[in-house]
Coordinates of C-alpha atoms and ligand atoms in Angstrom, one line a residue:
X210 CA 206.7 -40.3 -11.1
X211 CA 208.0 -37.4 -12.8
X212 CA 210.1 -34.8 -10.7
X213 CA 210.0 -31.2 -11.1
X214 CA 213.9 -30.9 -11.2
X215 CA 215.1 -29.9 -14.6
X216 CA 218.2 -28.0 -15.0
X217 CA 216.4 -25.8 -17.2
X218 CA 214.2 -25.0 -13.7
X219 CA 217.8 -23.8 -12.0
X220 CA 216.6 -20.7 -10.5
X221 CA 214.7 -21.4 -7.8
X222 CA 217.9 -23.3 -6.3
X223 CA 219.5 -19.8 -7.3
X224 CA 216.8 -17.7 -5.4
X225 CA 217.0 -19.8 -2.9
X226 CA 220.7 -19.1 -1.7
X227 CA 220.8 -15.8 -3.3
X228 CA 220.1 -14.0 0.2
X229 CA 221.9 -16.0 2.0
X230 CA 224.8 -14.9 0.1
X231 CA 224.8 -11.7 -0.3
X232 CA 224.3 -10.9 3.4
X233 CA 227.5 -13.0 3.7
X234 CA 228.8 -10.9 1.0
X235 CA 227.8 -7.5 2.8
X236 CA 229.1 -9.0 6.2
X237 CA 231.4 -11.3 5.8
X238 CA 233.7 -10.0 8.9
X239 CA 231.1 -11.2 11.4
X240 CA 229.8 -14.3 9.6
X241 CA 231.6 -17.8 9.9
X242 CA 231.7 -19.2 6.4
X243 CA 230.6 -22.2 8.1
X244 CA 227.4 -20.7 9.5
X245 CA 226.7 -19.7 6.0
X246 CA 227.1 -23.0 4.8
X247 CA 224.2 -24.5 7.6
X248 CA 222.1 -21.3 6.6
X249 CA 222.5 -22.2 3.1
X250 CA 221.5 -26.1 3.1
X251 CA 218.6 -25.0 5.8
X252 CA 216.5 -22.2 3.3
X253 CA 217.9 -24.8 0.5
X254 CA 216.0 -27.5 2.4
X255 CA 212.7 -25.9 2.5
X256 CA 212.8 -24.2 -0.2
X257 CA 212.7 -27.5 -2.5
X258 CA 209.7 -28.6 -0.3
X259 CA 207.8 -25.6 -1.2
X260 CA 208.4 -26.3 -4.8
X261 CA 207.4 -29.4 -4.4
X262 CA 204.0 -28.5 -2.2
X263 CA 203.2 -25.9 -5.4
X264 CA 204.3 -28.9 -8.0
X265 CA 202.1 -31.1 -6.0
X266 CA 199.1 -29.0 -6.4
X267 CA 199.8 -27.7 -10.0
X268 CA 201.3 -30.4 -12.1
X269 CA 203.6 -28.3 -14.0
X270 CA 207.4 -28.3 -13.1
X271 CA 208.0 -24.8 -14.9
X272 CA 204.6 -23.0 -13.0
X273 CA 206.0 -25.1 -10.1
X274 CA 209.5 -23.3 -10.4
X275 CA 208.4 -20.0 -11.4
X276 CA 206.0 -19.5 -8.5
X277 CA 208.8 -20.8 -6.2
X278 CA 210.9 -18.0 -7.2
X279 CA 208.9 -15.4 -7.3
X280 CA 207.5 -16.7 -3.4
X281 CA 211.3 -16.8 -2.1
X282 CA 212.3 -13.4 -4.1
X283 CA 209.6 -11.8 -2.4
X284 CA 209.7 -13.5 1.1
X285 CA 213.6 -12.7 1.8
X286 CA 212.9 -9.1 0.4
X287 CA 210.1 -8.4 2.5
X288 CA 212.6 -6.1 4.7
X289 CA 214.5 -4.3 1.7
X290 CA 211.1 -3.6 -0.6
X291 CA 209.8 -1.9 2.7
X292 CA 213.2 0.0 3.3
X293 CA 212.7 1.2 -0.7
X294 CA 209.1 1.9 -0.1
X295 CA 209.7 4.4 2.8
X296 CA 212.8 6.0 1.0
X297 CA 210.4 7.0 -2.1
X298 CA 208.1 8.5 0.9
X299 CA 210.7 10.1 2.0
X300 CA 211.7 11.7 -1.3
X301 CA 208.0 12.5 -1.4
X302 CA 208.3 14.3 2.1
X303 CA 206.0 12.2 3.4
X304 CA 208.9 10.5 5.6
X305 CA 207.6 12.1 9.2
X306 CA 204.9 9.4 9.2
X307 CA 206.5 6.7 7.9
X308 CA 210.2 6.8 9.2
X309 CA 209.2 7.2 13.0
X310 CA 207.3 4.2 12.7
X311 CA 209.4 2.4 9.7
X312 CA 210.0 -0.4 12.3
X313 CA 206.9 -0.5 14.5
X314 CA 205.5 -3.5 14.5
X315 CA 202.1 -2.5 12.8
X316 CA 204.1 -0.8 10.1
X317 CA 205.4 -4.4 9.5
X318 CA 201.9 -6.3 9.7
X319 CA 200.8 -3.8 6.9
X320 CA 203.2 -4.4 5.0
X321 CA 203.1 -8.2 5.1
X322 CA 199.9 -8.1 4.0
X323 CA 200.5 -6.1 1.1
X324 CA 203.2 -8.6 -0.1
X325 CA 200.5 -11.6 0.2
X326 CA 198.2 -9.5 -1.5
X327 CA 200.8 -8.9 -4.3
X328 CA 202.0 -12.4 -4.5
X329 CA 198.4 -14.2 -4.5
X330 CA 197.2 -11.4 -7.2
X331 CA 200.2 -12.3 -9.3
X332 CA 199.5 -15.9 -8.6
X333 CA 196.0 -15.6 -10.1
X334 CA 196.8 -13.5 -12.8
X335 CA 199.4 -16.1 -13.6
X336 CA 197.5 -19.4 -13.0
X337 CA 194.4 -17.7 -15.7
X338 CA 197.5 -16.5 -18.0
X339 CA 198.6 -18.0 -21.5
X340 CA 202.0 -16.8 -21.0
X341 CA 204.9 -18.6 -22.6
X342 CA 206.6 -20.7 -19.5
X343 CA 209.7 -21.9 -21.9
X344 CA 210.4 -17.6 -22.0
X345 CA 209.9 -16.5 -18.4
X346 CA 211.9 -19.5 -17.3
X347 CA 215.0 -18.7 -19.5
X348 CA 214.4 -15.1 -18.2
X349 CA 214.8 -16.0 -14.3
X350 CA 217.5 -18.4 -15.2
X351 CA 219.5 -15.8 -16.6
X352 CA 218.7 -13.2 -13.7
X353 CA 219.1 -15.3 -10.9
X354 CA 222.6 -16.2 -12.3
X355 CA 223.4 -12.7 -12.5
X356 CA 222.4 -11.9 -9.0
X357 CA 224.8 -14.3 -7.9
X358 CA 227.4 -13.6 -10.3
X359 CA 227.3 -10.2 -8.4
X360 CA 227.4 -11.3 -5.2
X361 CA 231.1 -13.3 -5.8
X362 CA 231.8 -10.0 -7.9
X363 CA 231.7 -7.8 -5.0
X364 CA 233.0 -10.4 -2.6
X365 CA 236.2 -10.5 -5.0
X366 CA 236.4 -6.5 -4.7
X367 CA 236.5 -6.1 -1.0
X368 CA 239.0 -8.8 -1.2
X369 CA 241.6 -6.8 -3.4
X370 CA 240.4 -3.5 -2.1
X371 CA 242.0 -4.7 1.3
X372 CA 244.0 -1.1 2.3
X373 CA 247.5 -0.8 3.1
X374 CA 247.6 -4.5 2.4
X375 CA 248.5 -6.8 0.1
X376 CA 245.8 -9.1 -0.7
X377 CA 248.5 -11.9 0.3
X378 CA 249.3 -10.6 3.3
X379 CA 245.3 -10.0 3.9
X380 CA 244.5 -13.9 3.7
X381 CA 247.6 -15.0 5.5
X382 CA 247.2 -12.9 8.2
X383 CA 245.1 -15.7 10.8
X384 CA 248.3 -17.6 10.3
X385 CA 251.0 -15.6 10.7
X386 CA 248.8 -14.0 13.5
X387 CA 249.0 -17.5 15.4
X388 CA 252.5 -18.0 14.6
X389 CA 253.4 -14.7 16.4
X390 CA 251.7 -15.9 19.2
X391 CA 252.5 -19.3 19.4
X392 CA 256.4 -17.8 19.5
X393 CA 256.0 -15.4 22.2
X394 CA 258.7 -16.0 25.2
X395 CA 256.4 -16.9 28.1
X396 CA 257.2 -14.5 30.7
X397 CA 255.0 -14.7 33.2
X398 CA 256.8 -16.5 36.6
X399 CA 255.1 -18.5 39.3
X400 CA 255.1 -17.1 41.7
X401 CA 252.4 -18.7 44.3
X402 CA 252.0 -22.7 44.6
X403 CA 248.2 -22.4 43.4
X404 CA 248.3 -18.9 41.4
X405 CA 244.6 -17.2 41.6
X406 CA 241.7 -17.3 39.1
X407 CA 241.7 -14.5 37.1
X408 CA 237.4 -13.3 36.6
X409 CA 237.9 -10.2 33.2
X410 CA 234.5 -9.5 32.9
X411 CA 233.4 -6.6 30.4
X412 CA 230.1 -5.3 30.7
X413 CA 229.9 -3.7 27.2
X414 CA 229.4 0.1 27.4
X415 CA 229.5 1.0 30.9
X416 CA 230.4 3.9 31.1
X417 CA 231.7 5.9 34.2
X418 CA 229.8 7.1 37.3
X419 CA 230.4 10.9 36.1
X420 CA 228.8 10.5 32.8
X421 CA 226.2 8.0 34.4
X422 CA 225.1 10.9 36.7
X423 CA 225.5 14.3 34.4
X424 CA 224.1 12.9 31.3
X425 CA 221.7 9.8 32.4
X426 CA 220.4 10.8 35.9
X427 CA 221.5 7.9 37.1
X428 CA 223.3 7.2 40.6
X429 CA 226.0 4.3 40.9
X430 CA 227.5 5.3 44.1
X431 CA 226.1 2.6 45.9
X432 CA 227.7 0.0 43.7
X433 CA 231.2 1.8 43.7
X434 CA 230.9 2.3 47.7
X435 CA 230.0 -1.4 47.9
X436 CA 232.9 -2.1 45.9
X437 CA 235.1 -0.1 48.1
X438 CA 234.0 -1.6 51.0
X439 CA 234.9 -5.4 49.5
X440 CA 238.4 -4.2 48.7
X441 CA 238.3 -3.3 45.2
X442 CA 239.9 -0.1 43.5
X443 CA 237.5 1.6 41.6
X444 CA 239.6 3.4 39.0
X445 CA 237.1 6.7 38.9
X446 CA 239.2 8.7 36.0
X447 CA 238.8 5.7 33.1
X448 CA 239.0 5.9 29.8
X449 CA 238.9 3.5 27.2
X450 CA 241.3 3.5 24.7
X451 CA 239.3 3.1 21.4
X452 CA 236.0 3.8 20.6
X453 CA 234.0 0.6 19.7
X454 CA 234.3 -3.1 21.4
X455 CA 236.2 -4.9 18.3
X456 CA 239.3 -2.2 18.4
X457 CA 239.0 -2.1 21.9
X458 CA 239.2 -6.1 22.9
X459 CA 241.8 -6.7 20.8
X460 CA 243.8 -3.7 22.1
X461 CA 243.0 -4.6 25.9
X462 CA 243.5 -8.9 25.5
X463 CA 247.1 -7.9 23.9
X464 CA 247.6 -5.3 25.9
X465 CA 249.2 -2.9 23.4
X466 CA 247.9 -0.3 21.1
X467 CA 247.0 -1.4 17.7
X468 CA 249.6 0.9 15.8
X469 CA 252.5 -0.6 18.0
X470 CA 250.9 -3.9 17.9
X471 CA 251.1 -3.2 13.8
X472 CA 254.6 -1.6 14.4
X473 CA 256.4 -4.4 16.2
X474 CA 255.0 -7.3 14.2
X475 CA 254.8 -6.1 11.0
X476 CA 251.4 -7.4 10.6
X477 CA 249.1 -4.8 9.6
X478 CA 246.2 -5.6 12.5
X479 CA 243.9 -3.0 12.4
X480 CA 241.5 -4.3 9.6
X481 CA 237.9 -5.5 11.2
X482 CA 238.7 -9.1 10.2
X483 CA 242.1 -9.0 11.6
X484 CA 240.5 -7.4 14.6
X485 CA 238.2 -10.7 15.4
X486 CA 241.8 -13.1 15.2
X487 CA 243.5 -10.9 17.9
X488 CA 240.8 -11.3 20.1
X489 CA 240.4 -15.0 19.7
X490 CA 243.9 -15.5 19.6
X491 CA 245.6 -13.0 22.5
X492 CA 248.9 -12.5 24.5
X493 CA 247.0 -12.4 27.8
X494 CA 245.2 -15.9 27.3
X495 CA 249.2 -17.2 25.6
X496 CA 251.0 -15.8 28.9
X497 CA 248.8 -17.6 31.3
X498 CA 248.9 -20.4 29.1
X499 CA 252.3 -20.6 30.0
X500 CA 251.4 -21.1 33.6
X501 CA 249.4 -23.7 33.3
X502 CA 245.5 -22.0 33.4
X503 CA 242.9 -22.9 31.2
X504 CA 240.7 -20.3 29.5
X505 CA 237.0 -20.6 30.3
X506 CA 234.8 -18.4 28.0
X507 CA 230.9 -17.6 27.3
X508 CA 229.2 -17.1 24.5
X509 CA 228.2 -13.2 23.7
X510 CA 226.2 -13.0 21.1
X511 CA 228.3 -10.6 19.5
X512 CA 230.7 -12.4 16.7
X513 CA 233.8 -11.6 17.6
X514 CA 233.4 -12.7 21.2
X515 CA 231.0 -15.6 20.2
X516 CA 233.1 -18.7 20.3
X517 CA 236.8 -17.8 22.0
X518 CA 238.9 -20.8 21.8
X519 CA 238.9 -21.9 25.6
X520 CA 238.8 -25.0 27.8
X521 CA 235.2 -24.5 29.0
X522 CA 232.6 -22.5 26.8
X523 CA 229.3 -21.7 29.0
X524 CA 226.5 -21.6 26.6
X525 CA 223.1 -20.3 27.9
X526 CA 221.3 -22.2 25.2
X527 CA 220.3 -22.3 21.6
X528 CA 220.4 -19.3 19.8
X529 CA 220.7 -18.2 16.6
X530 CA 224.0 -17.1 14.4
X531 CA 224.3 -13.5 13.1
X532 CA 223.4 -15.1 9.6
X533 CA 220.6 -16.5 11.1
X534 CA 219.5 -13.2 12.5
X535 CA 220.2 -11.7 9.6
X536 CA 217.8 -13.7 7.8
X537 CA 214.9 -13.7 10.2
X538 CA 215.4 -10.0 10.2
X539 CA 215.0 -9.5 6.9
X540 CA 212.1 -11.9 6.3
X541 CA 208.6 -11.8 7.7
X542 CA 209.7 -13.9 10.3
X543 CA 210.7 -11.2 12.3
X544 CA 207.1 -10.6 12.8
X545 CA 207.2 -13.5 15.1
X546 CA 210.6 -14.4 16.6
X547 CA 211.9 -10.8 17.6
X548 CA 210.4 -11.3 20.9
X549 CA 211.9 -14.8 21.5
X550 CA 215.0 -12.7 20.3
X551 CA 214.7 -10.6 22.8
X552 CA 214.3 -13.1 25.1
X553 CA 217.3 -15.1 24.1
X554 CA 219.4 -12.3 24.8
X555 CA 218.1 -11.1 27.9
X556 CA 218.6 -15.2 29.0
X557 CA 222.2 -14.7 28.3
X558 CA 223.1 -11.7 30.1
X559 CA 221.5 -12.8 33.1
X560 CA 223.1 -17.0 32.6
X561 CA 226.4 -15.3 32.4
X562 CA 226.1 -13.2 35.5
X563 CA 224.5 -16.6 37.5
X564 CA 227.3 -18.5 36.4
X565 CA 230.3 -16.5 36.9
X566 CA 228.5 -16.1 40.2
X567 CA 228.3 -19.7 41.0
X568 CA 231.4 -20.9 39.2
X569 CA 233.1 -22.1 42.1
X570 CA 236.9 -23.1 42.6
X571 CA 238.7 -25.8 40.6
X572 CA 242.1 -27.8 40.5
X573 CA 243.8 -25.9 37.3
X574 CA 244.1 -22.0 37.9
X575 CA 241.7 -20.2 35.2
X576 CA 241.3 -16.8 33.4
X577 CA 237.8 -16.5 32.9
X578 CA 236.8 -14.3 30.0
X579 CA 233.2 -13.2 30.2
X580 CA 231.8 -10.0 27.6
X581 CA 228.5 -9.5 28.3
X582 CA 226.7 -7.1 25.4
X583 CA 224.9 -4.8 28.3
X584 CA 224.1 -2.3 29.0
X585 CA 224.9 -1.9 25.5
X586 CA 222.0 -1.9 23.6
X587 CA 219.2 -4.2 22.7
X588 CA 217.5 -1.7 25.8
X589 CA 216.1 -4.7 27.6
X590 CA 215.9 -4.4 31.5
X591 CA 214.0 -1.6 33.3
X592 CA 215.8 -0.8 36.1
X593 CA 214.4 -2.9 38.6
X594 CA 214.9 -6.1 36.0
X595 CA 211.8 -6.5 34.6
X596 CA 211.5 -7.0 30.7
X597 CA 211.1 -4.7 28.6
X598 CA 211.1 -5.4 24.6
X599 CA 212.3 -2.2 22.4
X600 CA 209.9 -1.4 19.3
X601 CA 213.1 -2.0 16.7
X602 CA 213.8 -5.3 15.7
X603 CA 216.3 -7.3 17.2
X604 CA 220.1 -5.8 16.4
X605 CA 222.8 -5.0 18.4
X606 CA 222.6 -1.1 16.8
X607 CA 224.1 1.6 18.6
X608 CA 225.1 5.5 18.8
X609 CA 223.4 7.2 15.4
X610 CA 222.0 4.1 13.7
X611 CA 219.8 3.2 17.4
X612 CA 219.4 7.3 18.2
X613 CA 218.0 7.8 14.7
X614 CA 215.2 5.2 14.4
X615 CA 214.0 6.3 17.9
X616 CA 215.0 9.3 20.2
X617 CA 217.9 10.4 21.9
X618 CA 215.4 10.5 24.9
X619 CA 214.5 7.0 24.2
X620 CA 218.4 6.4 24.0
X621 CA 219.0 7.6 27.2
X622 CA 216.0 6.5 29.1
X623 CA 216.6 2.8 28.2
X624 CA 219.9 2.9 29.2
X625 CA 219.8 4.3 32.5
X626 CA 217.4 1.6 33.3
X627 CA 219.1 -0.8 32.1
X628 CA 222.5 0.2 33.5
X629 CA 220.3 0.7 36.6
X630 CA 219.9 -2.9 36.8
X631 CA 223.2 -4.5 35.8
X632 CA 224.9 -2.1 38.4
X633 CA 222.7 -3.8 41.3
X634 CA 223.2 -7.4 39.3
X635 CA 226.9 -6.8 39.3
X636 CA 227.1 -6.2 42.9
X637 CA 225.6 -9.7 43.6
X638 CA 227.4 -11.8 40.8
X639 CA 230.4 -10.1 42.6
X640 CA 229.3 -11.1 46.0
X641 CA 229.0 -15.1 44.9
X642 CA 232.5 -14.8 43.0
X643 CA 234.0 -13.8 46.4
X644 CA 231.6 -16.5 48.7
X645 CA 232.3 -19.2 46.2
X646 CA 236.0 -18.6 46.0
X647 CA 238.5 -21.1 47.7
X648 CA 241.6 -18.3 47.6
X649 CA 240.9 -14.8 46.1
X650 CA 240.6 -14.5 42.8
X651 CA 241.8 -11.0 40.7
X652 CA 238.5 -9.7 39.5
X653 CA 238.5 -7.2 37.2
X654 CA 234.6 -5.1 36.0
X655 CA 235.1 -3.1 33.0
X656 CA 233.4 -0.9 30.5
X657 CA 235.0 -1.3 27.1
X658 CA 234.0 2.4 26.5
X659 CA 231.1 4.3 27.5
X660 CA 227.8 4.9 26.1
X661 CA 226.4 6.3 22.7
X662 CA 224.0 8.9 22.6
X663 CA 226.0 11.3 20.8
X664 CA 227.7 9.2 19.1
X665 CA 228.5 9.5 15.8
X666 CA 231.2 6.1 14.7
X667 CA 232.5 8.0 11.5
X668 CA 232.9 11.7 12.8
X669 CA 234.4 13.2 15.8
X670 CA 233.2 16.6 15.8
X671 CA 229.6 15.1 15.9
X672 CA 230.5 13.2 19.1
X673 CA 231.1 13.3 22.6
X674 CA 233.8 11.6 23.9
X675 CA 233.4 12.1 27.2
X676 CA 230.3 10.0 27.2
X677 CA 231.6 7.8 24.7
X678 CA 235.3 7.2 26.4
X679 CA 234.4 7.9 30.3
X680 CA 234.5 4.0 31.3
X681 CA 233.7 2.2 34.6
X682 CA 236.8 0.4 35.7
X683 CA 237.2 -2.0 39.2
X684 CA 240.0 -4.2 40.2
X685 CA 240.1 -6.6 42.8
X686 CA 243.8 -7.4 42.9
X687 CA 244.2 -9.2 47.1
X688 CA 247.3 -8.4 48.4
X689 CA 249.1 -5.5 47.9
X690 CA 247.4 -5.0 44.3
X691 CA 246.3 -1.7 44.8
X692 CA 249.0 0.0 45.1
X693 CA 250.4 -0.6 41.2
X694 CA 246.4 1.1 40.7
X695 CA 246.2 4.8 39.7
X696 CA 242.6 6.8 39.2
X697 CA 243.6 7.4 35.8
X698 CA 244.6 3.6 34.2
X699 CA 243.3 2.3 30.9
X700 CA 242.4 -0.9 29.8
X701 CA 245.3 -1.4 27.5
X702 CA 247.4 -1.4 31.3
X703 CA 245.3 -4.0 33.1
X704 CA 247.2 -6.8 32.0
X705 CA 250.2 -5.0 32.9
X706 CA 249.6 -4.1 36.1
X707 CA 248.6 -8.1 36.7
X708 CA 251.1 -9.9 35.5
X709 CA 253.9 -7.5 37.0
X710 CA 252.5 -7.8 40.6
X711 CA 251.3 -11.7 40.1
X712 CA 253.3 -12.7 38.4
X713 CA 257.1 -10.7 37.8
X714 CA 255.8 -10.2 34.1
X715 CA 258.3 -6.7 34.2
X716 CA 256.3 -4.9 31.5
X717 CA 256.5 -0.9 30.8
X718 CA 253.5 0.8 31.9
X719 CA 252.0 2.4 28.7
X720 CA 251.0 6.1 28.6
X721 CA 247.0 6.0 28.9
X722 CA 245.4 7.2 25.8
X723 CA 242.1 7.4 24.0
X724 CA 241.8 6.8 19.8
X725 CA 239.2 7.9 18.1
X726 CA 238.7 5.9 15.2
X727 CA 236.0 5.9 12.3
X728 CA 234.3 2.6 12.2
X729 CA 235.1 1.7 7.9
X730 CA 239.0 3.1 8.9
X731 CA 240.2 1.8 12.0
X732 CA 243.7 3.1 10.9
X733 CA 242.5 6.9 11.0
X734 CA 243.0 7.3 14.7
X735 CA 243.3 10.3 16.9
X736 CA 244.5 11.2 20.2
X737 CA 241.2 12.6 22.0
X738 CA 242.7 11.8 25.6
X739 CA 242.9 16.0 26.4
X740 CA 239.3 16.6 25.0
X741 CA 237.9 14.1 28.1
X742 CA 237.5 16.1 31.4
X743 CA 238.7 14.2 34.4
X744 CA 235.9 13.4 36.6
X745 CA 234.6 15.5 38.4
X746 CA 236.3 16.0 42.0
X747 CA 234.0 17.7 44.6
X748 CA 231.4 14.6 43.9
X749 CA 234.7 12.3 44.4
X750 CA 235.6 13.5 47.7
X751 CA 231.5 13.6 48.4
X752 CA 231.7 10.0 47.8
X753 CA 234.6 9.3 49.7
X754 CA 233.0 10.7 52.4
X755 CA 230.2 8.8 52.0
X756 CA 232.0 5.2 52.8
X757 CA 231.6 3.5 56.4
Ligands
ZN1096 ZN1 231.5 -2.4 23.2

């Protein structure tokens, strides 16, 4: 039996991993090399039994081959050939029909069918054709070896194009990183036989009741007076302290800001891939250590809160990586898994909210780290819970990107419902952390920053930072926490205040501010803390009022 492999036939192998690495190439902060290695032998896989389902039917390796490329060029396109397609309408002003709806799902149906229209036409016209095989096969050898050629190219540029760095000090950084860690003093005391379970629970963009009300209509009194009522301190003048979740984890889990961090290390952290090793690899989790606790963790969904070293990892299931998504997204078969998308997020906002709920005591103490990506868009609870599937694709988008392919109506209409929802889900997952606790716990609810419908990542003066840095922020410290609690406190304190009232940690109080900072320069930051007006106090007191 003769085979169709040749290494004259080299470029559908080429094609076939071509996408797979340039998305790695264009995203390589988010994307484990080692998911791109499972992505790669996966579209290797069937791509060699489509060649061999076409060499099965033709009985020519190089029509075979070339008809292999061409289906795989065109199938991992599908998305970018329709982004090009609806830029030259744009240029041609016919953009108000086509960008509104660039990602509606009919748009998308269309335009499969007009790539299976090209593909079979070509495959006619190609099957009838006399053309010269030995010729068009040299041609997509050489051009498929280019295309990758280009993709290690451009990986080697944004390697030595790494910024204030060396590119030395760039890849050594994980290391050193750990080292500095690994050699922090523990400082943290025991001070209680069994100390408490520590719940940090960050529910991505929720932002505070002031903002919730002016801008979104909706009410969260009920969840803050139910708060109240259990014991907690609702800290009602919250801001965060950076703008988007990456700079803010890693500034809140080392509780320090990123310039001092920089400052006192001499490791330059504030580079997006730096930004993932600080949150996997933190002073809070190393203190508590110390003491004994484990670190229990869930998977987000978002990369750099996707797989947290810890003890325990809670897992609500199969899903797939971001290379995955990224894949699925920009092939046809978006068409049919964004819903199951959908639904595999939805599954793990509410699995994580169940389980922290049910967790239940154990023998070693724990700091349980749970960052759930809502009400942060995907939009996809109404307010009363029930599903609701967003007309984009699936993608964790936000502020200008989301408001731009849809409405900042639509923007703030499926937030409120969703925020509607968690604020009622929160109340109960908080209700089963306190039933199913042996000995209180220190619970801490927080918004790494606030919403984003005027939000614009790379400029300031086309943002609103009150909305964007207006955060909801709840402690449940038992004892006499409280009192080390001010309105006012930011997230790059709460570890502070813990440790020095748990657990004689003796650490300054930092002054509270908010950065903002440009999503490509996380280094450009400025002080917006006096452009954010304090919430608003007639409706505080009305509240206060309000409580039993
Ligand atoms: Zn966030």
């Amino acid at each position: 039996v003769k085979t169709p492999f040749r290494v004259r036939n080299i470029h559908p192998i080429l094609f076939a991993i071509f996408p797979v690495l340039s998305i790695f190439a264009v995203n390589s902060i988010n994307i484990l090399p080692g998911d791109v290695a499972v992505s790669a032998l996966i579209v290797l896989f069937v791509s060699v039994l489509i060649w061999l389902g076409i060499h099965a039917i033709l009985h020519d390796k190089n029509k075979a081959a070339i008809l292999t490329s061409v289906f795989l060029f065109l199938f991992f396109s599908y998305r970018n050939l329709l982004f090009a397609v609806t830029n030259l309408f744009y240029l041609l002003g016919l953009d108000k029909i086509v960008y509104q709806n660039s990602d509606s799902k009919s748009i998308l149906w269309i335009w499969l069918l007009v790539m299976f229209c090209l593909f079979a036409l070509f495959t006619w016209k190609f099957l009838k054709s006399k053309w010269n095989l030995e010729i068009i096969t040299k041609y997509l050898n050489i051009v498929s070896i280019a295309l990758i050629a280009m993709v290690f190219v451009s990986m080697g540029i944004e390697l030595v194009s790494t910024g204030r760095e060396s590119t030395a000090a760039y890849l050594s950084f994980d290391q050193k990183w750990a080292d500095e860690i690994a050699n922090e003093p523990c400082r943290l005391k025991k001070t209680a036989e069994k100390p408490p379970d520590i719940y940090y629970i960050i529910l991505d963009e929720f932002g505070r009741d002031d903002v919730l009300s002016d801008l979104y209509g909706v009410d969260n009194s009920r969840l803050i007076s139910f708060l109240n009522r259990e014991g907690f301190f609702v800290a009602e003048d919250s801001r965060a302290n950076y703008t988007h979740t990456s700079l803010a984890l890693s500034s809140y889990l080392n509780f320090d800001y990123l310039n001092r961090i920089s400052a006192e290390t001499g490791l330059y952290a504030m580079k997006e891939k730096h930004l993932k090793t600080l949150i996997s690899d933190n002073r809070t989790f190393h203190q508590l250590k110390c003491l004994g606790y484990d670190v229990i963790s869930f998977n987000s969904g978002f990369s750099y809160t996707e797989d947290i070293p810890s003890d325990t990892r809670y897992a609500a299931g199969w899903s797939p990586t971001d290379m995955e998504t990224l894949l699925i997204n920009n092939s046809p078969l978006a068409l049919f898994l964004t819903d199951a998308q959908f639904d595999w997020h939805r599954g793990r906002v509410l699995y994580t909210l169940k389980t922290l709920s049910d967790l239940g005591p154990s023998d070693k103490p724990r700091i349980i780290f749970a960052h759930i990506v809502s009400p942060h868009p995907p939009f996809l609870f109404g307010e009363n819970g029930e599903p609701v599937n967003p007309r984009n694709l699936y993608s964790l988008d936000d502020g200008l990107t989301l408001v731009g392919s849809n409405s900042r109506e639509a923007y703030r209409t499926g937030y409120a419902g969703q925020v509607t929802f968690l604020s009622q889900k929160v109340q109960e997952t908080i209700q089963g952390i306190l039933k199913n606790s042996e000995t209180p716990p220190i619970i801490v609810i927080q918004g790494d920053h606030g919403p984003a419908s005027e939000y614009d990542n790379q400029n300031l003066q086309n943002t609103n930072v009150w909305e964007r840095m207006s955060i909801f922020n709840a402690y449940y410290l038992p004892g006499k926490g409280n009192s080390a609690l001010y309105n006012g406190i930011t997230p790059v304190n709460t570890f502070r205040v813990i440790f020095n009232t748990y657990f004689d940690g003796g650490y300054a109080m930092l002054p509270d501010i908010s950065y903002f900072s440009p999503d490509v320069d996380p280094s450009k930051t400025t002080d917006v803390s006096a452009l954010i007006p304090e919430n608003d106090p007639g409706k505080k007191a009305s509240l206060q009022n309000s409580e039993p």
